[in-house]
PDB file of C-alpha atoms in Angstrom:
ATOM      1  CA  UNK A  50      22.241  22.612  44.930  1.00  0.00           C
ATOM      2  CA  UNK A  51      19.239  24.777  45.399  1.00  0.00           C
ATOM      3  CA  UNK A  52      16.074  23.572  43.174  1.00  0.00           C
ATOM      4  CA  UNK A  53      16.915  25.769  39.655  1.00  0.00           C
ATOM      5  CA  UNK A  54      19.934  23.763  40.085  1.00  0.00           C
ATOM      6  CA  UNK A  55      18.285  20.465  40.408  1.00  0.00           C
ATOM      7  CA  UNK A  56      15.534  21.009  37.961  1.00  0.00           C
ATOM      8  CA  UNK A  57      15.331  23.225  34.185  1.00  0.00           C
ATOM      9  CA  UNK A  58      12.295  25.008  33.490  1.00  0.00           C
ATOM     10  CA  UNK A  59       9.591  23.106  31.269  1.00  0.00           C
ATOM     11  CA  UNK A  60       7.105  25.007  29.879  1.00  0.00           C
ATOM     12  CA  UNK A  61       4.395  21.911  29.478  1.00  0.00           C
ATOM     13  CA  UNK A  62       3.250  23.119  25.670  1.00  0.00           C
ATOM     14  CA  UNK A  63       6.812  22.995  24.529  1.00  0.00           C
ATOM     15  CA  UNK A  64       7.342  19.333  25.219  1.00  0.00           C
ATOM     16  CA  UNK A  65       7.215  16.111  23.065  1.00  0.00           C
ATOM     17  CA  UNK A  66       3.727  14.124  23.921  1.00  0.00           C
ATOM     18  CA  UNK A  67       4.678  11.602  26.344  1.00  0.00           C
ATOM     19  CA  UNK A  68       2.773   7.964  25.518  1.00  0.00           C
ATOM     20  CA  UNK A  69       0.081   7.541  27.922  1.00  0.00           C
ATOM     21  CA  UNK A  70      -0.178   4.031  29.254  1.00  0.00           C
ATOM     22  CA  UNK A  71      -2.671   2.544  27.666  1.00  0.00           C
ATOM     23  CA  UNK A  72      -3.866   5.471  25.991  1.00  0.00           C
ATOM     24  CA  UNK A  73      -4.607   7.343  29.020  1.00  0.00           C
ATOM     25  CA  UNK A  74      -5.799  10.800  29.491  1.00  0.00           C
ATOM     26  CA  UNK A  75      -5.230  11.121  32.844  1.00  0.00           C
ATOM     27  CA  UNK A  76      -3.604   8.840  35.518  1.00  0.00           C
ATOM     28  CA  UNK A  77      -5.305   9.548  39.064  1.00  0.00           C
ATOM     29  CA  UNK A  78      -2.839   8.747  42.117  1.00  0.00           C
ATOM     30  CA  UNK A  79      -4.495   8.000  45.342  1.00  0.00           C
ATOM     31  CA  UNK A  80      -2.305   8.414  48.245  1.00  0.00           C
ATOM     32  CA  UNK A  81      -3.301   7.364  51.608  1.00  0.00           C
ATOM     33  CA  UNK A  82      -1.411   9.392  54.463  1.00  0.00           C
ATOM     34  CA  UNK A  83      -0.536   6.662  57.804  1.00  0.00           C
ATOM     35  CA  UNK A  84       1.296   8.888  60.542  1.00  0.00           C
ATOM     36  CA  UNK A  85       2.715   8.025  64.215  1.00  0.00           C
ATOM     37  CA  UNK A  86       2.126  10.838  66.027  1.00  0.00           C
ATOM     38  CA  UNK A  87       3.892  10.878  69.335  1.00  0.00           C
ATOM     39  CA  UNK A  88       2.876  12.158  72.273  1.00  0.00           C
ATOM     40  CA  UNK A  89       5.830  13.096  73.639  1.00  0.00           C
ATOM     41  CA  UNK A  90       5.702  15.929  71.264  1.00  0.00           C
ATOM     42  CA  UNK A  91       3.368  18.785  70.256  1.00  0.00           C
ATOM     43  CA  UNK A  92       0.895  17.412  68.095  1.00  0.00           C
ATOM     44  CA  UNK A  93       1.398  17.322  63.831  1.00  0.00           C
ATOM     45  CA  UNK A  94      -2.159  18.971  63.470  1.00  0.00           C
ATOM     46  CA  UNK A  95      -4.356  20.777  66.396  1.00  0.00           C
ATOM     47  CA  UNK A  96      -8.179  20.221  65.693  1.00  0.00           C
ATOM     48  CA  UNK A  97      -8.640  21.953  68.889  1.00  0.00           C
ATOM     49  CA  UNK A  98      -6.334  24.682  70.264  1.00  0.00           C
ATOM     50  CA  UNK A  99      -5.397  24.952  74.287  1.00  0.00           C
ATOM     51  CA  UNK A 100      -7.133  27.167  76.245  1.00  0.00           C
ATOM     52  CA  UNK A 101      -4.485  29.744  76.323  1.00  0.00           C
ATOM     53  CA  UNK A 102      -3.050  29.325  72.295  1.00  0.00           C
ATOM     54  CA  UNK A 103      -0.023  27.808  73.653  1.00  0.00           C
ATOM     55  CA  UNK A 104       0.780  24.125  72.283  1.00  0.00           C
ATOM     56  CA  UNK A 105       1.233  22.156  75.197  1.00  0.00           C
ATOM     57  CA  UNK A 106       2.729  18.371  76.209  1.00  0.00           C
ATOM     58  CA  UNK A 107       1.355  15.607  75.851  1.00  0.00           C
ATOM     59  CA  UNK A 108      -1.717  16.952  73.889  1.00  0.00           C
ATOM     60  CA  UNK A 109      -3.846  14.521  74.164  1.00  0.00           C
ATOM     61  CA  UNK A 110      -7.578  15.845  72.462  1.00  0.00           C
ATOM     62  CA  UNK A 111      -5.198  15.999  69.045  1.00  0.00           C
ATOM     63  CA  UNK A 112      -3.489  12.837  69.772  1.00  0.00           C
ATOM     64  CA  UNK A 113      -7.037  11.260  70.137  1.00  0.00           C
ATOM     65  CA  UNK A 114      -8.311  13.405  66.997  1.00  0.00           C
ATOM     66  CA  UNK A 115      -5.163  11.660  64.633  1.00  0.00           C
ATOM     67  CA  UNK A 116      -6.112   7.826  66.708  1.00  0.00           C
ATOM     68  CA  UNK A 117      -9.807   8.381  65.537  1.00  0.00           C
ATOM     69  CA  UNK A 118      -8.196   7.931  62.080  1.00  0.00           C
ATOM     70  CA  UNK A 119      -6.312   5.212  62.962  1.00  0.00           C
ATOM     71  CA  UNK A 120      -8.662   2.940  64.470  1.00  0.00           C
ATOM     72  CA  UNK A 121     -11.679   3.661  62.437  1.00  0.00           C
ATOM     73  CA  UNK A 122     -11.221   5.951  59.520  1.00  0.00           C
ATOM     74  CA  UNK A 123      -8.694   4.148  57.863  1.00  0.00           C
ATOM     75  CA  UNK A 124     -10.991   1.213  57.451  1.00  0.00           C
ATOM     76  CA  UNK A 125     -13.586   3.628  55.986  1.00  0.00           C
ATOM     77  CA  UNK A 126     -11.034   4.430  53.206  1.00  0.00           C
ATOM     78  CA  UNK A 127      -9.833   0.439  52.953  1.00  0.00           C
ATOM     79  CA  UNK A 128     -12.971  -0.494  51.902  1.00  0.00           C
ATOM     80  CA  UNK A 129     -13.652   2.585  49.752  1.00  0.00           C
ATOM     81  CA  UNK A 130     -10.970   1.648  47.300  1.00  0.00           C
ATOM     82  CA  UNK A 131     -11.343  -1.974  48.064  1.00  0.00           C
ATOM     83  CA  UNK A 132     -15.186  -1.630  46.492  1.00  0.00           C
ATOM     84  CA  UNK A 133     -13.876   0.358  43.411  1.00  0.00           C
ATOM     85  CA  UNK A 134     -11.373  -2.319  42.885  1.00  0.00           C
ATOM     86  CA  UNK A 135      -8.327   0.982  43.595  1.00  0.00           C
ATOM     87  CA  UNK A 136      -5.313   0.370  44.980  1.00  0.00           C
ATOM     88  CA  UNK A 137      -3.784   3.513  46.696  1.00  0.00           C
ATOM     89  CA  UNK A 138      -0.032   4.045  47.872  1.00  0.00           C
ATOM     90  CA  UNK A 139       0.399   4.094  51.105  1.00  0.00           C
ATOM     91  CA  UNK A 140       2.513   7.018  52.259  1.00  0.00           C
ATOM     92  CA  UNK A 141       3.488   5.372  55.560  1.00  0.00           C
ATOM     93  CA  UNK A 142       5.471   6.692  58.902  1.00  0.00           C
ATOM     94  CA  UNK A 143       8.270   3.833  58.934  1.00  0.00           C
ATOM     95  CA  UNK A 144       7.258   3.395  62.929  1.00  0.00           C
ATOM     96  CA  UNK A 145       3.355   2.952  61.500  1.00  0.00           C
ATOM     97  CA  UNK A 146       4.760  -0.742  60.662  1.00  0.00           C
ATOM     98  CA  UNK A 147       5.180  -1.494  64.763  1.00  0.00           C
ATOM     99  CA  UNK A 148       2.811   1.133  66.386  1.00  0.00           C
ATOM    100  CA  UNK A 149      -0.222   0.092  63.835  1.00  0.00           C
ATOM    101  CA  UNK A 150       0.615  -3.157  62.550  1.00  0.00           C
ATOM    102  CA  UNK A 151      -3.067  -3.788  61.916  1.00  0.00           C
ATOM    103  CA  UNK A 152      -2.965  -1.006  59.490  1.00  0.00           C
ATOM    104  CA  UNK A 153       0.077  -1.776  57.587  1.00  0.00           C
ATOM    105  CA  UNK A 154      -0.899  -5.412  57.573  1.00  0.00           C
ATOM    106  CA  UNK A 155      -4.093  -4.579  55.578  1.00  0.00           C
ATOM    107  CA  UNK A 156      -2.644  -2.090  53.004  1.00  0.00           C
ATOM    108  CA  UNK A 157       0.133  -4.706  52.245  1.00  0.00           C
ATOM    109  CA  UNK A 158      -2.518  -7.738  51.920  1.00  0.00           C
ATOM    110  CA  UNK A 159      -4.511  -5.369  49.715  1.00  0.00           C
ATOM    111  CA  UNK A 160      -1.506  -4.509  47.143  1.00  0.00           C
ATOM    112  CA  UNK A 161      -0.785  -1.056  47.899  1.00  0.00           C
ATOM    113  CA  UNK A 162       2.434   0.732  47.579  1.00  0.00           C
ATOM    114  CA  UNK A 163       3.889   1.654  50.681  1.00  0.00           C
ATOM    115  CA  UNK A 164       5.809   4.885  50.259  1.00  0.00           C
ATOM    116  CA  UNK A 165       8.438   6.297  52.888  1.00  0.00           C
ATOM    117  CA  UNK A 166       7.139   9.077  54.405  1.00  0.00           C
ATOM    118  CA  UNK A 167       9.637   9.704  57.805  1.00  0.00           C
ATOM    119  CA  UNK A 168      10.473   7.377  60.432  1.00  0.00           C
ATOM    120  CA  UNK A 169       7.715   8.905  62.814  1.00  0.00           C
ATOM    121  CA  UNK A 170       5.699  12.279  61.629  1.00  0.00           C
ATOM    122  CA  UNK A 171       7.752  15.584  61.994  1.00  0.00           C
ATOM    123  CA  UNK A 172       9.797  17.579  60.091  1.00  0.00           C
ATOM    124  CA  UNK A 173      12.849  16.905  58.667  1.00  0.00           C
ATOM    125  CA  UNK A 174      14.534  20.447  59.665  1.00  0.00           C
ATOM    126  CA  UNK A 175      14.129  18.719  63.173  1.00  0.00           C
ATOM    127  CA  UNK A 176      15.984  15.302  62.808  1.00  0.00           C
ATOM    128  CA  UNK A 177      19.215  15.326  64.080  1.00  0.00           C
ATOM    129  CA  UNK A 178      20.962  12.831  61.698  1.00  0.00           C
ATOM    130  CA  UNK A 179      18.496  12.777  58.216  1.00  0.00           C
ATOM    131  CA  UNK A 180      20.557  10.059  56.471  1.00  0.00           C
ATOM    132  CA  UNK A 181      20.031   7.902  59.173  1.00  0.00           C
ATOM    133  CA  UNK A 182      16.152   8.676  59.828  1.00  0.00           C
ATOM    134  CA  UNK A 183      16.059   7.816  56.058  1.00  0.00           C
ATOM    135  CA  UNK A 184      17.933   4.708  56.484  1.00  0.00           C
ATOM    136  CA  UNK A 185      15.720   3.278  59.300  1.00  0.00           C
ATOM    137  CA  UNK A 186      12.670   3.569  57.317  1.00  0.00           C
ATOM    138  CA  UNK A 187      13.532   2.283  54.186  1.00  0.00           C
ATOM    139  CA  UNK A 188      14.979  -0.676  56.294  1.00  0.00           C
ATOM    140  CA  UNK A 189      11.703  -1.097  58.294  1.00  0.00           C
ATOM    141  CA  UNK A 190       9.545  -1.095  55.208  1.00  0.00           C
ATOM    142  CA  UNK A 191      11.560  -3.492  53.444  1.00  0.00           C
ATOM    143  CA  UNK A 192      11.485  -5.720  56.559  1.00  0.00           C
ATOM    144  CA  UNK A 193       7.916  -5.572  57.075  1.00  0.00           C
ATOM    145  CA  UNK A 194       6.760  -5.602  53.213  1.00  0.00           C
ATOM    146  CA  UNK A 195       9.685  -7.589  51.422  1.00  0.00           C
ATOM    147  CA  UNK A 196      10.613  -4.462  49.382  1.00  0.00           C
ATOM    148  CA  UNK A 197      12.566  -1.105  49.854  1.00  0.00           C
ATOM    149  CA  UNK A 198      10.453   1.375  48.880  1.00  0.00           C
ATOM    150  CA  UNK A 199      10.883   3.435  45.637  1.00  0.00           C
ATOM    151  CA  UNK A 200       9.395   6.737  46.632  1.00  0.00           C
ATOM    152  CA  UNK A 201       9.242   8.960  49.288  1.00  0.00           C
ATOM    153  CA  UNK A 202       7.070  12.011  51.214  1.00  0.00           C
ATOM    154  CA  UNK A 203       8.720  14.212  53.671  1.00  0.00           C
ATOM    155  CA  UNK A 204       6.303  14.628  56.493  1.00  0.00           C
ATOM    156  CA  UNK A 205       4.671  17.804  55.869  1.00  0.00           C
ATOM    157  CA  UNK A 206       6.342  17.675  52.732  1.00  0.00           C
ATOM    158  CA  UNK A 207       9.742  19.404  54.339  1.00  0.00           C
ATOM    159  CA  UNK A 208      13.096  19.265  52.614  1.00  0.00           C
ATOM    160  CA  UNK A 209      16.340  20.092  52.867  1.00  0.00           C
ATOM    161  CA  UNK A 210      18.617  21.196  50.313  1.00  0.00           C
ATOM    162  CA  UNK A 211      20.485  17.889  50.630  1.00  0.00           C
ATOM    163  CA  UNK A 212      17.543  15.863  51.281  1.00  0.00           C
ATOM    164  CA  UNK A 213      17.400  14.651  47.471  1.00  0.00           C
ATOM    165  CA  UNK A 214      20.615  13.439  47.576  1.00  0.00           C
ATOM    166  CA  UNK A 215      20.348  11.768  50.998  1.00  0.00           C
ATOM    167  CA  UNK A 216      17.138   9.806  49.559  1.00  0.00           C
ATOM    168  CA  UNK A 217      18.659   8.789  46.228  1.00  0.00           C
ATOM    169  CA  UNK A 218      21.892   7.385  47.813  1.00  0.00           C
ATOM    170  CA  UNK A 219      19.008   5.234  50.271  1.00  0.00           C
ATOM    171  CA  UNK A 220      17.507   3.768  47.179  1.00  0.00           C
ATOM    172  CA  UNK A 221      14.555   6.302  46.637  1.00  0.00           C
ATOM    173  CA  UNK A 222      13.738   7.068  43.007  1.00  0.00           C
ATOM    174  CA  UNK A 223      10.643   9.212  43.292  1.00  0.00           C
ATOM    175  CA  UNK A 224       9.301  11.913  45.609  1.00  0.00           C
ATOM    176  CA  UNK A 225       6.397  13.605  46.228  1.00  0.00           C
ATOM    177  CA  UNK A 226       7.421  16.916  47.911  1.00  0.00           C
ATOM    178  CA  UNK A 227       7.701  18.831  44.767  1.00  0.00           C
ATOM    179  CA  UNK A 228       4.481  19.795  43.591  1.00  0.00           C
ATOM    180  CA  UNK A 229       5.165  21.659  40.882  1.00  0.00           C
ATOM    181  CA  UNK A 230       3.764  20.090  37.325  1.00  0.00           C
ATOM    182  CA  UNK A 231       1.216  17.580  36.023  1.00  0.00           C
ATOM    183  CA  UNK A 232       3.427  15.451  34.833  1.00  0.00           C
ATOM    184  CA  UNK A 233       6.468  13.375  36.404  1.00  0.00           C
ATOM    185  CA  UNK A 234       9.783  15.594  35.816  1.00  0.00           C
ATOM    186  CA  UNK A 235      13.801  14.865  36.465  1.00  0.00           C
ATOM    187  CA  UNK A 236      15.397  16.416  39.103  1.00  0.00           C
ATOM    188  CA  UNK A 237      19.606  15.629  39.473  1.00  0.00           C
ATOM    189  CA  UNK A 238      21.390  14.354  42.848  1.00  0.00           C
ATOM    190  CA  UNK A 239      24.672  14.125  43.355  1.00  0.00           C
ATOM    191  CA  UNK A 240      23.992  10.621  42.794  1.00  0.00           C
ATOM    192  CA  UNK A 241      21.597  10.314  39.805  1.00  0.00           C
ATOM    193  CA  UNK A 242      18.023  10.818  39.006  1.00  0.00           C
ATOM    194  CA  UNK A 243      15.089  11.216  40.754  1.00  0.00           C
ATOM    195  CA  UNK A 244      11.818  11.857  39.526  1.00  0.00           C
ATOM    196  CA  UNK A 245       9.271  14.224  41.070  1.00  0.00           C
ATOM    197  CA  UNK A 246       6.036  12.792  41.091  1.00  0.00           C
ATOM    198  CA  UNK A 247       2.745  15.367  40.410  1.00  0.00           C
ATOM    199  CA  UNK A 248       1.562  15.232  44.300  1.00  0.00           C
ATOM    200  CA  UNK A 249      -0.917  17.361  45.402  1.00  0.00           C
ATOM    201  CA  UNK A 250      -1.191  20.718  47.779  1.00  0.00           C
ATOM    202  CA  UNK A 251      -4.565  21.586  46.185  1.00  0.00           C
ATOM    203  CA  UNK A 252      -6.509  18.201  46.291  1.00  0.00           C
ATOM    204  CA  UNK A 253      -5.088  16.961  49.767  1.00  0.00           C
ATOM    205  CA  UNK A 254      -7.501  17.121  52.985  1.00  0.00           C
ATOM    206  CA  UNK A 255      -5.013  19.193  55.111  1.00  0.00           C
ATOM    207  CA  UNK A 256      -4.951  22.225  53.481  1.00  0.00           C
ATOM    208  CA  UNK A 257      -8.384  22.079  52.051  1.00  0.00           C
ATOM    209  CA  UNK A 258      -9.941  21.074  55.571  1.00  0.00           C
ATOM    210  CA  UNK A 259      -7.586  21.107  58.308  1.00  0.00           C
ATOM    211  CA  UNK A 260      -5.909  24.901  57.441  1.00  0.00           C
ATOM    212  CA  UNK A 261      -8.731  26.421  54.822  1.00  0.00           C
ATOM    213  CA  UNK A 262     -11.712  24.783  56.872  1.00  0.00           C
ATOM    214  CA  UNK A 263     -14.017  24.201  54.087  1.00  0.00           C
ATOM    215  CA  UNK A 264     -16.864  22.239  54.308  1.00  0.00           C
ATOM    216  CA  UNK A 265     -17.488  18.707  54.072  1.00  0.00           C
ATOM    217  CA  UNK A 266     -18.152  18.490  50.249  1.00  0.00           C
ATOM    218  CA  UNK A 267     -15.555  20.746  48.870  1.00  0.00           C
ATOM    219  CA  UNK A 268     -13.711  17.758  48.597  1.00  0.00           C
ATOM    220  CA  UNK A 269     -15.920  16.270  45.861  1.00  0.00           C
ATOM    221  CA  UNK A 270     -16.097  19.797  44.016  1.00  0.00           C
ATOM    222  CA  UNK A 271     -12.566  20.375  44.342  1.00  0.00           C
ATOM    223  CA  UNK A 272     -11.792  16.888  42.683  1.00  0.00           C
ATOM    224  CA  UNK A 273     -14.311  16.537  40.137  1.00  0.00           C
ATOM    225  CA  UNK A 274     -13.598  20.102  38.880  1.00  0.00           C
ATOM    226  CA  UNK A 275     -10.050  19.256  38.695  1.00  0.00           C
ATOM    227  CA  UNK A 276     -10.388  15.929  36.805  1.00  0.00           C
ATOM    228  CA  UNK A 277     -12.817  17.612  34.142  1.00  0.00           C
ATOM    229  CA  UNK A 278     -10.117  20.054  33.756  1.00  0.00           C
ATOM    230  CA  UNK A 279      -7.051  17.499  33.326  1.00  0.00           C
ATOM    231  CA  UNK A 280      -8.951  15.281  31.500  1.00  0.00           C
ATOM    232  CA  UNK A 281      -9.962  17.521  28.706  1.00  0.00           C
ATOM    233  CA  UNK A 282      -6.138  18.655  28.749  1.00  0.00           C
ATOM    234  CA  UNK A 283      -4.869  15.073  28.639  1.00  0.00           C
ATOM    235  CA  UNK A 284      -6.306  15.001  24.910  1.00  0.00           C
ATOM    236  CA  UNK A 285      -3.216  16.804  24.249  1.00  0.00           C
ATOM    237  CA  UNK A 286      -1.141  16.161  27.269  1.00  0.00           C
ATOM    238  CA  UNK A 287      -1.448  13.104  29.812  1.00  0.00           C
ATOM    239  CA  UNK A 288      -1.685  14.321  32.947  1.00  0.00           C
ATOM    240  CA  UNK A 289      -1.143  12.543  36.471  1.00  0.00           C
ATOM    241  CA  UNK A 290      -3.633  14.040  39.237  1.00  0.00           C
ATOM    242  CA  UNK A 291      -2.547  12.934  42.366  1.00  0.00           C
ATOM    243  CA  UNK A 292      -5.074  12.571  45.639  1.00  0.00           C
ATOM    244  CA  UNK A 293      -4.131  12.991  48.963  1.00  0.00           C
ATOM    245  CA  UNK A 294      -6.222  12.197  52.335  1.00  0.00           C
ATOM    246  CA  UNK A 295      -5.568  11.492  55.723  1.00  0.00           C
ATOM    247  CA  UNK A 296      -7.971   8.511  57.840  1.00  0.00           C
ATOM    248  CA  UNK A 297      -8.804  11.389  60.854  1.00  0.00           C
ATOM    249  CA  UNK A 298     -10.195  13.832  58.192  1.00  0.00           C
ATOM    250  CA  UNK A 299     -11.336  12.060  54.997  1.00  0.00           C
ATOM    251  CA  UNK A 300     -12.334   9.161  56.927  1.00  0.00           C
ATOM    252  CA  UNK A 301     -14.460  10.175  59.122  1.00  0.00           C
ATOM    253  CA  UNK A 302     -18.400  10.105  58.798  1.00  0.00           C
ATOM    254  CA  UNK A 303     -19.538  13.492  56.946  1.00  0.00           C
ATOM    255  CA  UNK A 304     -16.677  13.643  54.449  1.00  0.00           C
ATOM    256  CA  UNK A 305     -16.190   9.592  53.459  1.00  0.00           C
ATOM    257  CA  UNK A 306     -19.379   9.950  51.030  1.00  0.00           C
ATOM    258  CA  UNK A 307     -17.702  12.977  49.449  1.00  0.00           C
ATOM    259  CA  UNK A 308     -14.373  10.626  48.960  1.00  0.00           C
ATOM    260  CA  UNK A 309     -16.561   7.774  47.802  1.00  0.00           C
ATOM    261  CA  UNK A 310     -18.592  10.093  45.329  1.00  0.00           C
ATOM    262  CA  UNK A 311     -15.515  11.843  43.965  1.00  0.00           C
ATOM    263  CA  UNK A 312     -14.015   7.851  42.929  1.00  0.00           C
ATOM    264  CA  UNK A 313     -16.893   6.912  42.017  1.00  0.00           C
ATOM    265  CA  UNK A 314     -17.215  10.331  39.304  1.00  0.00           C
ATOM    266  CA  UNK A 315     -13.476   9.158  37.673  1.00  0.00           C
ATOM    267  CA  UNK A 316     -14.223   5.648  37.343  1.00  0.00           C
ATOM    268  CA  UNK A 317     -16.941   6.038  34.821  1.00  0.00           C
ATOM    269  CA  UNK A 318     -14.803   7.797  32.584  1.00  0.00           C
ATOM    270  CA  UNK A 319     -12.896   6.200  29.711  1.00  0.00           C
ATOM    271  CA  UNK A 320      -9.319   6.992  29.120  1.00  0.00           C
ATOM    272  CA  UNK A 321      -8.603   7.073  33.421  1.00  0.00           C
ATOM    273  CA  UNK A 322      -5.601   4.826  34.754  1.00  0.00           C
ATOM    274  CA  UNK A 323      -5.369   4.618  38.302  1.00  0.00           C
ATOM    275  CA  UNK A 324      -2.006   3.958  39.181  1.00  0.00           C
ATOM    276  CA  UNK A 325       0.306   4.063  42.031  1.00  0.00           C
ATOM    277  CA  UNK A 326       3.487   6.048  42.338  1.00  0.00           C
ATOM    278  CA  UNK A 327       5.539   3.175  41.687  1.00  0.00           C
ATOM    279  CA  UNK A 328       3.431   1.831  38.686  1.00  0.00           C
ATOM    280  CA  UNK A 329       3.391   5.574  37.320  1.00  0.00           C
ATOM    281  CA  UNK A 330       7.222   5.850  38.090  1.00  0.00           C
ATOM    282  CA  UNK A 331       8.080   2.369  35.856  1.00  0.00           C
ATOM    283  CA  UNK A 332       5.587   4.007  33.235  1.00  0.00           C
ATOM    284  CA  UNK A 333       7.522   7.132  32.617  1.00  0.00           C
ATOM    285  CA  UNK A 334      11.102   5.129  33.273  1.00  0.00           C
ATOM    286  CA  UNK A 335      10.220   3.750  30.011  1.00  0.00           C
ATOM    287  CA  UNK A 336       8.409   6.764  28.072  1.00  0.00           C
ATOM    288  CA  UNK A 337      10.554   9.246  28.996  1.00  0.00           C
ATOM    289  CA  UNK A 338      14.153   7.491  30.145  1.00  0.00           C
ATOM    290  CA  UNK A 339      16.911   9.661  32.002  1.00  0.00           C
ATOM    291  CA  UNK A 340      19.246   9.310  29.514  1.00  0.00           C
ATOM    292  CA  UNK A 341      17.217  10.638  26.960  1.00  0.00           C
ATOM    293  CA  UNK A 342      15.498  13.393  29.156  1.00  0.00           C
ATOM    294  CA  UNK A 343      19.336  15.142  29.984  1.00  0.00           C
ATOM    295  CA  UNK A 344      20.007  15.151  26.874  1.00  0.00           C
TER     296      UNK A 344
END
């Protein structure tokens, strides 16, 4: 199926209010990107470019740029969320689990989601066998947290036209790679439902820092505009503004104050849920349930 297949159009004034959970405006999703980037293959990201523009093997500045996250600016954004009393999901490389136990370790202990997001970071028009890339990390986050996960986020956000139906017969009920509403919306598999869940291309680190190189605090603006804006609109409409960052940009020391001030801005507000994917998925389960949504 392509995605018009998969998904009607919904013009967001036409539909029925949806309840908000406990009479929410607006339900903020944090989403904390983990990734294992391996260096046996050309780096996810390039901070800094080779010499001659040509990606080389093994790439180490870039691998060191991502491990700067890992070993110190995920602990920047722990104890962020920790101090606003937030817990994030954890959109998590299945391999994270054995490469950076330390990290999964802590965002288990502190209650986060973990959400499937690849076995180790590329894209999924690379991997050979999908279903069973799938497979492995759904298994290895079950193992390591006690629980399959419920959603998922291709690396880089790819898809396939199949992918939907691969994830859905693995157990996954939500994804993140369509970012196309504010709200969660029903997309059909060969196998059922799945929901798309509002993630974010606009108020997510990479694009805003890593390809449109803005400064440090655009992160704060960006944000803080965009909640005003939902907010206001979730008088008539809840909304669900989803936040993505990555430890080896957010995390590190000139923008973490921008990340702090921007939670700190949304907290003070009444009317703000924050809410993982999975918490936001059982929400709209029972406000808006398949059955009644096809029909």
């Amino acid at each position: 199926m392509t995605p018009r297949d998969r998904l009607p159009y919904s013009a967001i004034v036409d539909r029925p209010r949806l309840p908000a959970p406990d009479g929410a405006r607006i339900i903020v999703w944090p989403i904390v990107n983990v990734e294992d980037w391996d260096i046996g293959r050309p780096m996810a990201r390039q901070v800094l470019p080779a010499p001659t523009g040509v990606a080389v093997t093994p790439d180490i500045p870039n691998w060191a740029w991502h491990e700067y996250g890992m070993r110190v600016g995920f602990w920047r954004l722990l104890q962020a969320l920790e101090g606003f009393g937030i817990r994030a999901t954890l959109s998590i490389n299945g391999r994270v689990c054995s490469s950076y136990p330390r990290i999964a370790e802590a965002a288990r202990d502190a209650g986060w989601e973990f959400m499937g997001h690849g076995y180790i970071q590329m894209p999924i028009h690379q991997v050979d066998d999908a279903q069973a890339m799938i497979a492995r990390t759904v298994d290895t986050i079950r193992e390591f947290t006690g629980r399959a996960p419920a959603g998922w986020l291709g690396p880089g956000l790819t898809q396939k036209l199949d992918t939907v139906d691969l994830l859905h017969d693995a157990g996954i009920r939500y994804i993140g790679d369509w970012v196309l509403d504010d709200q969660p919306c029903r997309l059909r598999t060969r196998g059922g439902d799945m929901v798309a869940m509002p993630y974010s291309v606009e108020l997510n680190d990479i694009p805003m820092m890593a390809v449109q190189h803005h400064s440090s605090d655009e992160f704060l603006k960006r944000v803080t505009d965009s909640f005003d804006r939902l907010y206001a609109e979730g008088d008539e409409h809840v909304r669900v503004m989803g936040i993505a960052v990555h430890p080896f940009l957010s995390g590190v020391p000139h923008r973490i104050k921008y990340f702090e001030q921007a939670f700190d801005y949304m907290r003070k507000f009444e009317g703000v849920r924050f809410m993982t994917g999975e918490e936001i998925l059982a929400w709209y389960d029972r406000v808006a349930p398949a059955a009644a949504a096809r029909s």
